[in-house]
Amino acid sequence: MLLGTTVLLLLLGGAGQASAHAALRGADPADGAVLKTAPRSITLTFTESVGLIDDTFRVFDPGNGRVETGEAQHVGGRSDTARVTLPAKLGAGTFTVAWRVVSADSHPIAGAFTFSIGAPSATLATVPSGPVEDPAVAGLHKLGRYLAYGAAALLIGTAAFVALCRPPDVRPLRGLLVAGWWTFTASTVLLLLLRAPYETGAGPAQALDPSGLARTLAGRPGIALAARLLLLAAAAALLLRQRGRIRPTRATAVTGIALAVGLALTWAAAEHASAGIQVPAAMASSVLHLLAMAVWLGGLTALLTLLRHGTLPAAVAARFSRLATLSVTVLAVTGAYQAWRGLGTLGALTETTYGRTLLAKLAAVGLLLLAGVWSRQWTGRLVRTETDHTQVTDETDVTDVTEQEEAEMPENQLVVKVAAAVGVSAKEGVAARTPADAPSPPVGGRSADGPPLTPAEHAHRRALRRSVLAEVVVSVVVLGLTTVLTGTLPGRAQAEAATSEQSVGLPVASVTMVPFDMSSAGAPGARGTVQITLDPGRVGENSVQAVVYGPDGGFATVPELRLSFSLPGQDIGPLDAKITDRSGYWAADAVNLPLPGTWEMSVTVRASEIDQVTETKTVRITR
């Protein structure tokens, strides 16, 4: 019942937020557009669906005043759009629009652009060019995600190890289950509290704001985290019910599998798999990938724990070896599919951050596989050595029993030795001769008075412990790279962003401040600053606006202003921008900069017939 409710909430709740690193496809008005009349609204279109927040749109007039707007909403129910209404009378000049939305994988994206009414003008509006998230919140959020992945592997993997590998002594593993549950729960609570400031770009202090928490619980990421807490509560009840039992019952095993699938769904329903192409297949692949990772890495930790306690029979190690092989197979198949879905092209492997991070993860997984092969070899040797030693010991014990020893030997021990000699299992022999209320012999390992380990067995166990330890260390690196990968723009989405009209998260115009000084004894105040705006600051045609400010920071007029561009590395220029006086500012509608690179921009300011100065600044032009 709980799992069904969780799945329903994840798939249907918060449907307005479902994207995977959406990229801005276009805007109306377009960036840099000059309109004759004021628009009634601003509309953004994205490559995927996006979620809206209270501060999705911020519109500033030329004087940096905040324009009152309506509430942000989707257009016609289309979740890949965002629209805000504007007041009827905006005035004239250049307006700046800063926008911010949230993708379904929990990462906010932001950007800015300008449009003008009547004619372009000087603007005092500035948009922060720093990171989209608050650095402290972003760091805590990454830490929470890493702890959540590690705790999921520890909890799910240890439980699977107990159920499928059947170790005779589970007491050393109870601490892993408890630590995994508490870490999983604490990291989920941390992520839930950080959700609101992470989306809005606020500081850590906003994590305890009740209104922010309420908004979080209304969106898909918040619903997924809340569902995870409910599933963890159910998992705690299941662990308490299982306490004191060595083997889980069939009902307990089925319930545990359902809870594990539900926990994996809380990731799949709120990250890259929840949008884009082939969503059902992607979500199924994501769930299987996460579960296989948890069974493998969590099982390794359980295996190492039993090795350190000296309570690991060779048969248990052999069972885990087969389970790990199955997990690796699932990881390979689902990982290949997810890599294809995220990259889009082979070139993205080396040309994008997502691809390079994926290559690093693949290298780490390769090291993990080599360590696994090493462990599998030592496991096989341990099984053979222990089997041979047991057979030899059993035969020696039976043939060496004298009549006096037989008389003094406890009945149960004698039955075991005789049964081994005549080909009857020890279990059957003891069952036939042991009363119902007698203590059972040890299961799965050697008893305290059993034969000691041989030097070969000691050596094999030490080697197996070292190889498993190496696997655990590399698995920590794999988990870290997985956390980074889930927070990186996929190569397919990055390619879409590159072909969009605007780049996500970056200012779309290049603004350069050029100070000048022509002060002299006769003209002590002949100094100021020229603000040069190059829009969009990319290869091809650009519009240029230049505004002159006096020493007091106010607007100033000059009789002449000239602007030219040169690219010394390619022996291009100087190219005259041919800017003209537009009654308060200087501008040119089309300046063609044919190549990317670091251009030199020369600004000549003439204050009188004899007083002029030329200053040079560099400007970066991109494709």
XYZ file of C-alpha atoms in Angstrom, residues 102-546:
445
model
C 14.209 24.582 -11.765
C 14.759 21.359 -13.685
C 13.353 18.071 -12.435
C 16.797 16.773 -11.511
C 16.746 19.395 -8.730
C 19.191 21.841 -10.314
C 18.242 25.506 -10.858
C 19.173 27.211 -14.128
C 19.189 30.956 -14.772
C 20.022 33.575 -17.368
C 19.383 37.154 -18.519
C 18.670 39.111 -21.680
C 17.604 42.609 -22.755
C 15.038 44.206 -25.033
C 14.359 47.848 -25.842
C 11.219 49.894 -26.381
C 11.455 52.753 -28.886
C 15.267 52.742 -28.994
C 18.128 51.241 -26.966
C 19.294 53.311 -24.037
C 21.881 53.291 -21.316
C 20.919 51.020 -18.433
C 22.042 50.840 -14.817
C 20.609 47.340 -14.343
C 23.176 44.694 -13.478
C 22.724 40.946 -13.267
C 25.054 38.878 -11.035
C 27.416 36.783 -13.139
C 28.426 34.449 -10.282
C 27.243 30.883 -9.644
C 23.541 30.103 -9.877
C 23.486 28.596 -6.368
C 24.769 29.973 -3.066
C 28.222 28.337 -2.609
C 27.529 27.184 0.954
C 24.152 25.703 0.054
C 25.584 24.067 -3.059
C 28.377 22.463 -1.013
C 25.987 21.131 1.621
C 23.644 19.880 -1.094
C 26.443 17.932 -2.792
C 27.476 16.457 0.560
C 23.893 15.388 1.251
C 23.595 13.701 -2.146
C 26.884 11.841 -1.668
C 25.868 10.619 1.802
C 22.484 9.531 0.460
C 24.065 7.419 -2.276
C 26.537 5.832 0.157
C 23.889 5.158 2.793
C 21.540 3.597 0.222
C 24.305 1.230 -0.847
C 25.091 0.358 2.765
C 21.469 -0.273 3.785
C 20.182 -2.053 0.679
C 23.426 -3.905 -0.034
C 23.856 -5.243 3.512
C 20.228 -6.398 3.643
C 20.628 -8.161 0.289
C 23.856 -9.784 1.506
C 22.108 -11.221 4.583
C 19.153 -12.516 2.566
C 21.005 -13.939 -0.454
C 24.456 -14.916 0.838
C 23.143 -16.364 4.140
C 26.073 -15.767 6.518
C 25.792 -17.948 9.671
C 26.575 -15.016 11.994
C 24.776 -11.761 11.149
C 25.600 -9.926 14.364
C 28.601 -8.015 12.901
C 26.327 -6.720 10.120
C 23.671 -5.165 12.335
C 25.844 -2.123 12.912
C 26.072 -1.569 9.139
C 22.277 -1.687 8.799
C 21.790 0.792 11.648
C 24.491 3.165 10.353
C 23.087 2.968 6.816
C 19.536 3.738 7.972
C 20.479 6.712 10.154
C 22.806 8.217 7.537
C 20.183 7.728 4.822
C 17.512 9.406 6.946
C 19.726 12.316 8.062
C 20.936 13.054 4.518
C 17.349 12.991 3.220
C 16.221 15.468 5.881
C 19.192 17.699 5.004
C 18.320 17.627 1.296
C 14.674 18.389 2.053
C 15.567 21.449 4.155
C 18.092 22.707 1.579
C 15.656 22.319 -1.309
C 14.116 25.822 -1.051
C 17.348 27.875 -0.733
C 18.972 25.715 -3.418
C 16.184 26.541 -5.876
C 16.061 30.266 -5.101
C 19.799 30.877 -4.658
C 19.375 31.975 -1.029
C 21.792 31.260 1.831
C 21.698 28.380 4.367
C 19.676 30.457 6.843
C 16.614 30.092 4.599
C 16.636 26.310 5.080
C 14.438 26.642 8.184
C 11.866 28.941 6.551
C 8.448 27.199 6.877
C 7.087 28.833 3.730
C 10.042 27.541 1.734
C 9.497 24.019 3.066
C 5.834 24.223 2.059
C 6.813 25.203 -1.497
C 9.324 22.352 -1.593
C 6.700 19.757 -0.666
C 4.530 20.951 -3.563
C 7.182 20.169 -6.210
C 8.439 16.901 -7.646
C 11.868 16.896 -5.896
C 10.207 17.619 -2.545
C 7.599 14.899 -3.058
C 10.361 12.419 -3.879
C 12.288 13.291 -0.704
C 9.162 13.089 1.454
C 8.313 9.699 -0.052
C 11.856 8.556 0.706
C 11.371 9.429 4.384
C 8.125 7.417 4.498
C 9.850 4.419 2.930
C 12.727 4.703 5.399
C 10.224 4.686 8.268
C 8.747 1.469 6.870
C 12.257 0.037 6.498
C 12.974 0.809 10.164
C 9.835 -1.070 11.206
C 10.893 -4.035 9.075
C 14.395 -4.082 10.607
C 12.967 -3.995 14.134
C 10.652 -6.879 13.314
C 13.593 -8.876 11.931
C 15.804 -8.197 14.968
C 16.941 -11.408 16.626
C 16.288 -13.568 13.567
C 19.039 -15.009 11.416
C 17.032 -15.539 8.232
C 14.274 -13.313 6.842
C 10.917 -14.910 6.164
C 9.425 -14.935 2.679
C 7.062 -12.080 3.575
C 9.952 -10.045 5.004
C 12.028 -10.627 1.872
C 9.214 -9.562 -0.454
C 8.552 -6.435 1.617
C 12.250 -5.588 1.636
C 12.462 -5.886 -2.150
C 9.452 -3.595 -2.555
C 10.976 -0.991 -0.216
C 14.311 -1.120 -2.053
C 12.574 -0.550 -5.401
C 10.596 2.319 -3.902
C 13.732 3.972 -2.527
C 15.424 3.698 -5.927
C 12.339 5.252 -7.540
C 12.761 8.384 -5.407
C 15.923 9.066 -7.391
C 14.686 8.008 -10.801
C 11.510 10.108 -10.559
C 13.367 13.326 -9.712
C 16.541 13.244 -11.800
C 17.750 12.799 -15.394
C 15.606 9.724 -16.096
C 12.322 11.562 -15.446
C 12.382 13.572 -18.695
C 13.817 13.588 -22.160
C 13.556 10.638 -24.511
C 12.244 7.172 -23.561
C 11.206 8.144 -20.025
C 9.653 4.761 -18.954
C 12.697 2.796 -20.132
C 15.051 5.366 -18.604
C 13.347 5.195 -15.203
C 13.376 1.382 -15.205
C 17.056 1.419 -16.179
C 17.859 3.954 -13.459
C 16.158 1.846 -10.773
C 17.989 -1.324 -11.840
C 21.294 0.550 -12.049
C 20.951 1.967 -8.542
C 19.884 -1.364 -7.025
C 22.729 -3.256 -8.718
C 25.178 -0.636 -7.472
C 23.814 -0.937 -3.925
C 23.914 -4.751 -3.916
C 27.486 -4.789 -5.201
C 29.044 -1.970 -3.165
C 27.019 -2.562 0.003
C 27.709 -6.278 -0.229
C 31.434 -5.557 -0.472
C 31.265 -3.625 2.791
C 29.419 -6.500 4.472
C 31.932 -9.004 3.113
C 34.864 -6.940 4.417
C 33.195 -6.636 7.838
C 32.820 -10.422 8.170
C 36.401 -10.931 7.016
C 37.653 -8.562 9.705
C 35.629 -10.415 12.350
C 36.886 -13.788 11.121
C 33.351 -15.162 10.699
C 33.195 -15.629 6.934
C 32.784 -19.195 5.650
C 34.096 -19.790 2.154
C 30.613 -20.756 0.958
C 29.294 -17.261 1.831
C 32.124 -15.622 -0.111
C 31.350 -17.864 -3.082
C 27.660 -16.884 -3.012
C 28.550 -13.198 -2.975
C 30.979 -13.728 -5.853
C 28.109 -15.019 -7.986
C 25.826 -12.185 -6.797
C 28.486 -9.588 -7.637
C 28.857 -11.027 -11.149
C 25.112 -10.636 -11.718
C 25.207 -7.063 -10.347
C 28.089 -6.106 -12.635
C 26.201 -7.476 -15.631
C 23.150 -5.356 -14.776
C 25.363 -2.308 -14.223
C 27.040 -2.770 -17.606
C 23.772 -3.054 -19.547
C 21.939 -0.203 -17.803
C 25.061 1.975 -17.728
C 25.559 1.625 -21.485
C 21.944 2.638 -22.106
C 22.135 5.635 -19.758
C 25.423 6.769 -21.313
C 23.889 6.677 -24.808
C 20.818 8.554 -23.601
C 22.855 11.230 -21.819
C 25.594 11.718 -24.417
C 23.759 11.567 -27.730
C 27.014 11.310 -29.737
C 30.417 9.692 -29.240
C 32.100 13.068 -29.616
C 30.384 14.244 -26.432
C 32.593 11.813 -24.479
C 35.553 14.138 -24.842
C 33.897 17.440 -25.751
C 31.568 17.832 -22.756
C 32.030 17.873 -18.995
C 29.437 15.119 -18.702
C 31.385 12.916 -21.113
C 34.728 13.490 -19.404
C 33.209 12.757 -15.993
C 31.670 9.604 -17.432
C 35.085 8.509 -18.733
C 36.553 9.043 -15.265
C 33.779 6.934 -13.757
C 34.340 4.195 -16.340
C 38.049 4.157 -15.472
C 37.222 3.815 -11.771
C 34.726 1.039 -12.508
C 37.427 -0.698 -14.553
C 39.728 -0.666 -11.522
C 36.834 -1.976 -9.435
C 36.340 -4.857 -11.863
C 40.034 -5.758 -11.720
C 39.887 -5.832 -7.930
C 36.728 -7.964 -8.219
C 38.502 -10.482 -10.444
C 41.296 -10.620 -7.887
C 38.787 -11.246 -5.095
C 37.015 -13.928 -7.130
C 40.304 -15.807 -7.604
C 41.080 -15.776 -3.891
C 37.497 -16.813 -3.099
C 37.856 -19.857 -5.356
C 41.145 -20.822 -3.711
C 39.643 -20.387 -0.256
C 36.679 -22.616 -1.118
C 38.914 -25.375 -2.491
C 41.356 -25.217 0.419
C 38.604 -25.236 3.057
C 36.790 -28.129 1.347
C 39.952 -30.220 1.083
C 40.889 -29.510 4.693
C 37.425 -30.446 5.949
C 37.405 -33.740 4.067
C 40.870 -34.714 5.282
C 40.016 -33.769 8.866
C 36.756 -35.737 8.820
C 38.470 -38.864 7.496
C 41.312 -38.594 10.010
C 38.947 -38.019 12.911
C 36.911 -41.155 12.131
C 39.826 -43.504 11.508
C 41.775 -42.267 14.518
C 39.002 -42.708 17.084
C 39.982 -45.396 19.574
C 37.591 -47.336 21.753
C 38.632 -45.299 24.785
C 38.096 -41.987 22.897
C 34.771 -43.251 21.581
C 33.610 -43.912 25.121
C 34.667 -40.484 26.287
C 33.426 -38.587 23.199
C 30.079 -36.683 23.384
C 27.370 -38.514 21.497
C 26.598 -35.760 19.023
C 30.241 -35.340 18.001
C 30.618 -39.082 17.490
C 27.521 -39.213 15.276
C 28.928 -36.445 13.077
C 32.228 -38.284 12.593
C 30.632 -41.635 11.900
C 28.116 -40.105 9.525
C 30.914 -38.520 7.512
C 32.639 -41.875 7.247
C 29.595 -43.803 5.998
C 28.407 -41.142 3.552
C 25.446 -39.833 5.575
C 25.227 -36.090 6.105
C 26.145 -34.864 9.522
C 22.851 -32.987 9.729
C 20.850 -36.170 9.214
C 22.941 -38.074 11.726
C 22.583 -35.453 14.413
C 18.864 -35.112 13.722
C 18.462 -38.862 14.189
C 20.339 -39.044 17.498
C 19.788 -35.623 19.067
C 16.797 -34.798 21.278
C 14.592 -31.930 20.182
C 15.651 -29.695 23.047
C 19.392 -30.281 22.623
C 21.595 -27.370 21.439
C 22.173 -27.285 17.693
C 25.666 -27.604 16.269
C 27.213 -24.560 14.593
C 25.890 -23.809 11.117
C 28.011 -22.727 8.165
C 31.376 -22.457 9.973
C 33.672 -24.308 12.285
C 32.837 -24.733 15.917
C 35.009 -23.409 18.658
C 36.513 -26.864 19.252
C 36.734 -27.641 15.529
C 39.907 -27.959 13.536
C 42.009 -24.783 13.361
C 42.620 -22.956 10.108
C 45.584 -24.137 8.119
C 48.354 -21.717 7.094
C 47.029 -21.841 3.522
C 43.546 -20.858 4.687
C 44.971 -17.997 6.750
C 46.922 -16.748 3.729
C 43.896 -16.950 1.430
C 41.706 -15.081 3.910
C 44.264 -12.304 4.296
C 44.579 -11.965 0.522
C 40.794 -11.912 0.117
C 40.512 -9.248 2.821
C 43.069 -7.058 1.023
C 41.341 -7.415 -2.346
C 37.913 -6.634 -0.879
C 39.356 -3.610 0.933
C 40.708 -2.361 -2.402
C 37.251 -2.783 -3.926
C 35.651 -0.780 -1.105
C 38.169 2.068 -1.470
C 37.627 2.316 -5.241
C 33.850 2.095 -4.734
C 33.991 5.276 -2.618
C 35.535 7.043 -5.634
C 32.859 5.583 -7.919
C 30.115 6.927 -5.636
C 31.709 10.380 -5.680
C 31.885 10.425 -9.474
C 28.281 9.216 -9.644
C 27.213 12.143 -7.470
C 29.074 14.585 -9.738
C 27.646 12.951 -12.859
C 24.028 13.289 -11.724
C 24.595 17.002 -11.185
C 26.248 17.667 -14.558
C 24.531 18.875 -17.711
C 24.189 15.811 -20.018
C 25.952 15.976 -23.363
C 22.670 15.699 -25.293
C 21.175 18.641 -23.376
C 24.392 20.632 -23.748
C 24.249 20.217 -27.506
C 20.674 21.481 -27.493
C 21.720 24.433 -25.356
C 24.525 25.303 -27.763
C 22.074 25.542 -30.649
C 19.540 27.567 -28.678
C 19.271 31.310 -29.086
C 20.802 32.018 -25.692
C 23.242 30.290 -23.375
C 21.871 29.135 -20.055
C 23.116 30.858 -16.927
C 25.312 33.488 -18.634
C 24.754 37.131 -19.498
C 24.021 37.451 -23.196
C 25.839 40.745 -23.741
C 29.437 41.825 -23.171
C 29.722 44.997 -21.063
C 33.106 46.733 -20.748
C 33.909 49.822 -18.681
C 36.671 52.002 -20.198
C 37.969 54.800 -17.910
C 39.622 57.871 -19.475
C 41.394 60.919 -18.108
C 42.221 64.150 -20.015
C 42.595 66.300 -16.921
C 44.911 69.268 -17.121
C 45.462 72.552 -15.322
C 42.916 74.248 -17.548
C 40.403 71.372 -17.496
C 40.691 69.484 -14.170
C 37.418 67.580 -14.614
C 37.999 66.071 -18.061
C 37.780 62.459 -16.965
C 35.137 59.778 -16.782
C 34.155 56.331 -18.017
C 32.715 54.934 -21.235
C 30.413 51.940 -20.870
C 30.553 49.767 -24.020
C 27.815 47.145 -24.484
C 28.470 44.585 -27.223
C 25.404 42.446 -27.895
C 25.513 39.428 -28.094
C 29.317 39.434 -27.881
C 29.690 36.547 -30.324
C 31.038 35.955 -33.826
C 29.017 37.729 -36.492
C 26.994 40.912 -36.347
C 26.814 42.718 -33.006
C 25.046 45.865 -31.922
C 27.086 48.404 -29.947
C 25.930 50.982 -27.407
C 28.323 53.408 -25.730
